[in-house]
Short mmCIF file of C-alpha atoms in Angstrom, two decimals:
data_model
loop_
_atom_site.label_atom_id
_atom_site.label_comp_id
_atom_site.label_asym_id
_atom_site.label_seq_id
_atom_site.Cartn_x
_atom_site.Cartn_y
_atom_site.Cartn_z
CA ASP X 1 -61.33 36.67 53.79
CA ALA X 2 -64.27 38.72 54.96
CA LYS X 3 -66.71 36.54 56.86
CA THR X 4 -70.44 36.55 56.44
CA THR X 5 -73.30 36.01 58.85
CA GLN X 6 -76.67 34.68 57.75
CA PRO X 7 -79.74 33.47 59.64
CA PRO X 8 -79.77 29.65 59.71
CA SER X 9 -83.27 29.33 58.34
CA MET X 10 -86.19 31.27 56.91
CA ASP X 11 -89.70 30.48 55.77
CA CYS X 12 -91.57 32.04 52.89
CA ALA X 13 -95.02 31.53 51.41
CA GLU X 14 -95.18 30.61 47.76
CA GLY X 15 -95.70 33.68 45.58
CA ARG X 16 -94.35 36.04 48.19
CA ALA X 17 -91.02 37.82 48.08
CA ALA X 18 -88.19 36.13 49.96
CA ASN X 19 -85.70 38.56 51.49
CA LEU X 20 -82.51 36.87 52.64
CA PRO X 21 -80.13 39.04 54.69
CA CYS X 22 -76.37 38.79 54.98
CA ASN X 23 -73.93 40.68 57.16
CA HIS X 24 -70.36 41.18 55.98
CA SER X 25 -69.08 43.98 58.18
CA THR X 26 -65.39 43.29 57.51
CA ILE X 27 -65.65 43.38 53.73
CA SER X 28 -62.79 45.07 51.90
CA GLY X 29 -63.20 47.70 49.23
CA ASN X 30 -62.38 45.41 46.34
CA GLU X 31 -64.38 42.38 47.49
CA TYR X 32 -67.57 41.41 45.75
CA VAL X 33 -70.63 39.87 47.38
CA TYR X 34 -71.76 36.65 45.70
CA TRP X 35 -74.88 34.63 46.24
CA TYR X 36 -75.20 30.95 45.45
CA ARG X 37 -77.83 28.42 46.33
CA GLN X 38 -77.72 24.68 46.75
CA ILE X 39 -80.72 22.52 46.18
CA HIS X 40 -80.55 19.20 47.98
CA SER X 41 -77.91 16.81 46.62
CA GLN X 42 -76.83 19.14 43.83
CA GLY X 43 -73.87 21.43 43.28
CA PRO X 44 -74.24 25.12 44.14
CA GLN X 45 -75.89 27.35 41.58
CA TYR X 46 -74.73 30.91 40.95
CA ILE X 47 -77.45 33.50 41.50
CA ILE X 48 -76.03 37.00 41.43
CA HIS X 49 -73.14 39.16 42.56
CA GLY X 50 -72.35 42.82 43.15
CA LEU X 51 -69.78 45.29 44.41
CA LYS X 52 -71.54 48.51 45.39
CA ASN X 53 -74.62 49.02 43.27
CA ASN X 54 -77.84 47.10 43.48
CA GLU X 55 -78.07 44.37 40.88
CA THR X 56 -80.95 42.53 39.25
CA ASN X 57 -81.12 39.56 36.92
CA GLU X 58 -83.71 37.03 35.88
CA MET X 59 -83.34 35.12 39.12
CA ALA X 60 -83.09 37.72 41.84
CA SER X 61 -82.18 41.20 43.02
CA LEU X 62 -79.25 42.10 45.24
CA ILE X 63 -79.43 45.12 47.51
CA ILE X 64 -76.14 46.25 49.04
CA THR X 65 -76.12 48.89 51.76
CA GLU X 66 -74.18 52.08 51.16
CA ASP X 67 -71.51 51.14 53.71
CA ARG X 68 -71.36 47.65 52.10
CA LYS X 69 -71.52 45.98 55.49
CA SER X 70 -74.66 44.05 54.65
CA SER X 71 -76.76 42.94 51.72
CA THR X 72 -80.12 41.37 50.96
CA LEU X 73 -80.97 38.84 48.29
CA ILE X 74 -84.53 39.21 47.06
CA LEU X 75 -86.46 36.49 45.27
CA PRO X 76 -89.46 38.53 44.11
CA HIS X 77 -91.98 35.70 43.76
CA ALA X 78 -90.75 32.62 45.55
CA THR X 79 -91.77 29.21 44.23
CA LEU X 80 -91.51 25.76 45.79
CA ARG X 81 -88.45 25.14 43.62
CA ASP X 82 -86.65 27.98 45.38
CA THR X 83 -86.42 25.85 48.53
CA ALA X 84 -82.66 25.53 49.02
CA VAL X 85 -79.71 26.63 51.13
CA TYR X 86 -78.61 30.10 50.13
CA TYR X 87 -75.01 31.12 50.59
CA CYS X 88 -73.74 34.66 50.80
CA ILE X 89 -70.03 34.73 50.02
CA VAL X 90 -67.48 37.48 49.91
CA ARG X 91 -64.98 36.60 47.27
CA ALA X 92 -61.41 36.13 48.32
CA TRP X 93 -58.81 37.03 45.77
CA MET X 94 -55.97 34.64 45.00
CA ASN X 95 -52.64 35.69 43.54
CA THR X 96 -53.73 34.38 40.18
CA GLY X 97 -56.94 36.33 40.43
CA PHE X 98 -59.15 33.26 40.34
CA GLN X 99 -61.91 33.15 42.86
CA LYS X 100 -61.50 31.13 45.98
CA LEU X 101 -64.96 30.82 47.46
CA VAL X 102 -65.29 30.26 51.19
CA PHE X 103 -68.72 28.97 52.09
CA GLY X 104 -70.39 29.77 55.39
CA THR X 105 -73.35 27.88 56.82
CA GLY X 106 -75.92 29.65 54.66
CA THR X 107 -79.65 30.17 55.13
CA ARG X 108 -82.02 27.28 54.62
CA LEU X 109 -85.05 28.75 52.85
CA LEU X 110 -88.25 26.77 52.96
CA VAL X 111 -90.97 27.90 50.56
CA SER X 112 -94.36 26.53 51.51
CA PRO X 113 -97.62 26.37 49.54
CA GLY D 1 -73.60 29.40 30.05
CA ALA D 2 -70.49 27.71 31.37
CA VAL D 3 -71.05 24.05 32.16
CA VAL D 4 -69.05 21.91 34.54
CA SER D 5 -69.60 18.18 34.53
CA GLN D 6 -68.59 15.59 37.10
CA HIS D 7 -68.31 11.87 36.75
CA PRO D 8 -69.37 9.63 38.30
CA SER D 9 -72.37 11.13 40.06
CA TRP D 10 -72.19 8.48 42.74
CA VAL D 11 -69.95 5.60 43.62
CA ILE D 12 -70.00 2.86 46.23
CA CYS D 13 -66.87 0.87 46.89
CA LYS D 14 -65.09 -1.22 49.47
CA SER D 15 -62.71 0.16 52.04
CA GLY D 16 -59.13 0.32 50.77
CA THR D 17 -60.13 1.03 47.19
CA SER D 18 -58.89 4.09 45.32
CA VAL D 19 -61.57 6.14 43.61
CA LYS D 20 -61.10 8.65 40.80
CA ILE D 21 -63.53 11.52 40.24
CA GLU D 22 -63.45 13.58 37.06
CA CYS D 23 -64.33 17.23 36.66
CA ARG D 24 -64.69 18.60 33.15
CA SER D 25 -65.36 22.06 31.80
CA LEU D 26 -67.56 21.32 28.81
CA ASP D 27 -67.64 24.56 26.88
CA PHE D 28 -64.66 26.50 28.16
CA GLN D 29 -61.07 26.09 29.21
CA ALA D 30 -60.15 26.28 32.86
CA THR D 31 -56.59 26.73 34.06
CA THR D 32 -57.85 26.58 37.62
CA MET D 33 -60.46 24.31 39.15
CA PHE D 34 -61.52 23.92 42.76
CA TRP D 35 -62.40 20.81 44.72
CA TYR D 36 -64.79 20.90 47.67
CA ARG D 37 -66.09 18.32 50.10
CA GLN D 38 -69.42 18.43 51.87
CA PHE D 39 -70.50 16.20 54.75
CA PRO D 40 -74.21 15.73 55.49
CA LYS D 41 -75.92 18.84 56.82
CA GLN D 42 -72.70 20.81 56.60
CA SER D 43 -71.42 23.50 54.29
CA LEU D 44 -68.93 23.07 51.48
CA MET D 45 -65.30 22.95 52.54
CA LEU D 46 -62.62 23.85 50.02
CA MET D 47 -60.10 21.03 49.75
CA ALA D 48 -57.71 22.20 47.08
CA THR D 49 -57.06 24.34 44.07
CA SER D 50 -56.21 22.44 40.93
CA ASN D 51 -53.82 24.19 38.55
CA GLU D 52 -53.32 23.07 34.97
CA GLY D 53 -49.78 21.92 34.38
CA SER D 54 -48.62 22.37 37.95
CA LYS D 55 -49.13 21.04 41.44
CA ALA D 56 -52.37 21.53 43.26
CA THR D 57 -52.59 23.81 46.26
CA TYR D 58 -54.15 22.11 49.27
CA GLU D 59 -56.03 23.72 52.12
CA GLN D 60 -54.75 23.29 55.62
CA GLY D 61 -55.58 19.90 57.04
CA VAL D 62 -56.15 18.20 53.69
CA GLU D 63 -53.72 15.35 53.04
CA LYS D 64 -52.21 15.74 49.61
CA ASP D 65 -51.10 12.10 49.51
CA LYS D 66 -54.61 11.00 50.34
CA PHE D 67 -56.37 13.21 47.81
CA LEU D 68 -54.38 13.21 44.60
CA ILE D 69 -55.25 15.92 42.12
CA ASN D 70 -54.22 15.94 38.49
CA HIS D 71 -55.04 18.76 36.09
CA ALA D 72 -53.46 17.49 32.91
CA SER D 73 -55.51 19.47 30.42
CA LEU D 74 -57.42 22.72 30.25
CA THR D 75 -60.75 20.94 30.49
CA LEU D 76 -60.13 18.12 32.95
CA SER D 77 -59.15 17.82 36.58
CA THR D 78 -59.25 14.56 38.49
CA LEU D 79 -59.43 13.89 42.21
CA THR D 80 -58.32 10.45 43.36
CA VAL D 81 -59.19 9.38 46.86
CA THR D 82 -56.50 6.83 47.64
CA SER D 83 -57.12 3.87 49.93
CA ALA D 84 -60.54 5.20 50.78
CA HIS D 85 -62.09 4.46 54.16
CA PRO D 86 -65.61 5.00 55.50
CA GLU D 87 -64.68 8.39 56.92
CA ASP D 88 -63.93 9.55 53.37
CA SER D 89 -67.57 9.05 52.47
CA SER D 90 -68.82 12.46 51.42
CA PHE D 91 -70.16 14.64 48.62
CA TYR D 92 -67.31 15.88 46.44
CA ILE D 93 -67.92 18.92 44.23
CA CYS D 94 -65.73 20.75 41.74
CA SER D 95 -65.98 24.23 40.28
CA ALA D 96 -64.40 26.24 37.50
CA THR D 97 -64.80 29.52 35.66
CA PRO D 98 -63.92 30.62 32.11
CA ASN D 99 -61.96 33.59 33.37
CA GLN D 100 -61.11 35.49 36.52
CA GLY D 101 -63.92 37.98 36.18
CA GLN D 102 -66.77 35.49 35.96
CA PRO D 103 -68.55 33.54 38.69
CA GLN D 104 -67.59 29.98 39.55
CA HIS D 105 -69.74 27.26 38.07
CA PHE D 106 -70.16 24.03 39.95
CA GLY D 107 -70.54 20.45 38.92
CA ASP D 108 -73.44 18.41 40.27
CA GLY D 109 -71.17 16.60 42.67
CA THR D 110 -70.09 13.02 43.28
CA ARG D 111 -71.51 11.12 46.21
CA LEU D 112 -68.89 8.72 47.50
CA SER D 113 -69.84 5.92 49.86
CA ILE D 114 -67.14 3.68 51.27
CA LEU D 115 -68.32 0.44 52.84
#
């Protein structure tokens, strides 16, 4: 499984964009980059995923570099409810094709008023 | 969207008790479910892969006789912590997906406290 590296913590002011980086220099050509977040004492919540192209949904945008060795999750207007641990995961393929997610330590994002 | 439900959300029991945790896919069928464990201030650690109609696949270091997994139907997997001890106290989380191409969806977890 390709490993990921994220900063342990980040701060962001409410209303500002939060840019969370992730390095995955050993990613393989058929591996996707997934982002999840975990709010305290809850299960992880899916945010977004991508392979090569930048992606955007109602929650966030995902920017993947051309060499695919790193990516950035962007929360365009962070709110207090976005305070959580954000996990960048490169999906490992199982023989059955179902996703086996390997979680790293993530980035603890603190959004302040 | 796909919903995964866990029950109970928290449980407190005495040492030596066996505890069963249920993971249900509410609006889809899941031939594969995953069980994770999370200790305080740590990340999620995959424990095992639950396969409908067959034996679970355990990660290295996870005792299969300690953590019994049963996936008897396409919407239910259970994790039984047998003869639980205080060191088994943790946050147990399951996940599932409707099909291989879609993201995993997680339950809200079960907080297990063994006294």
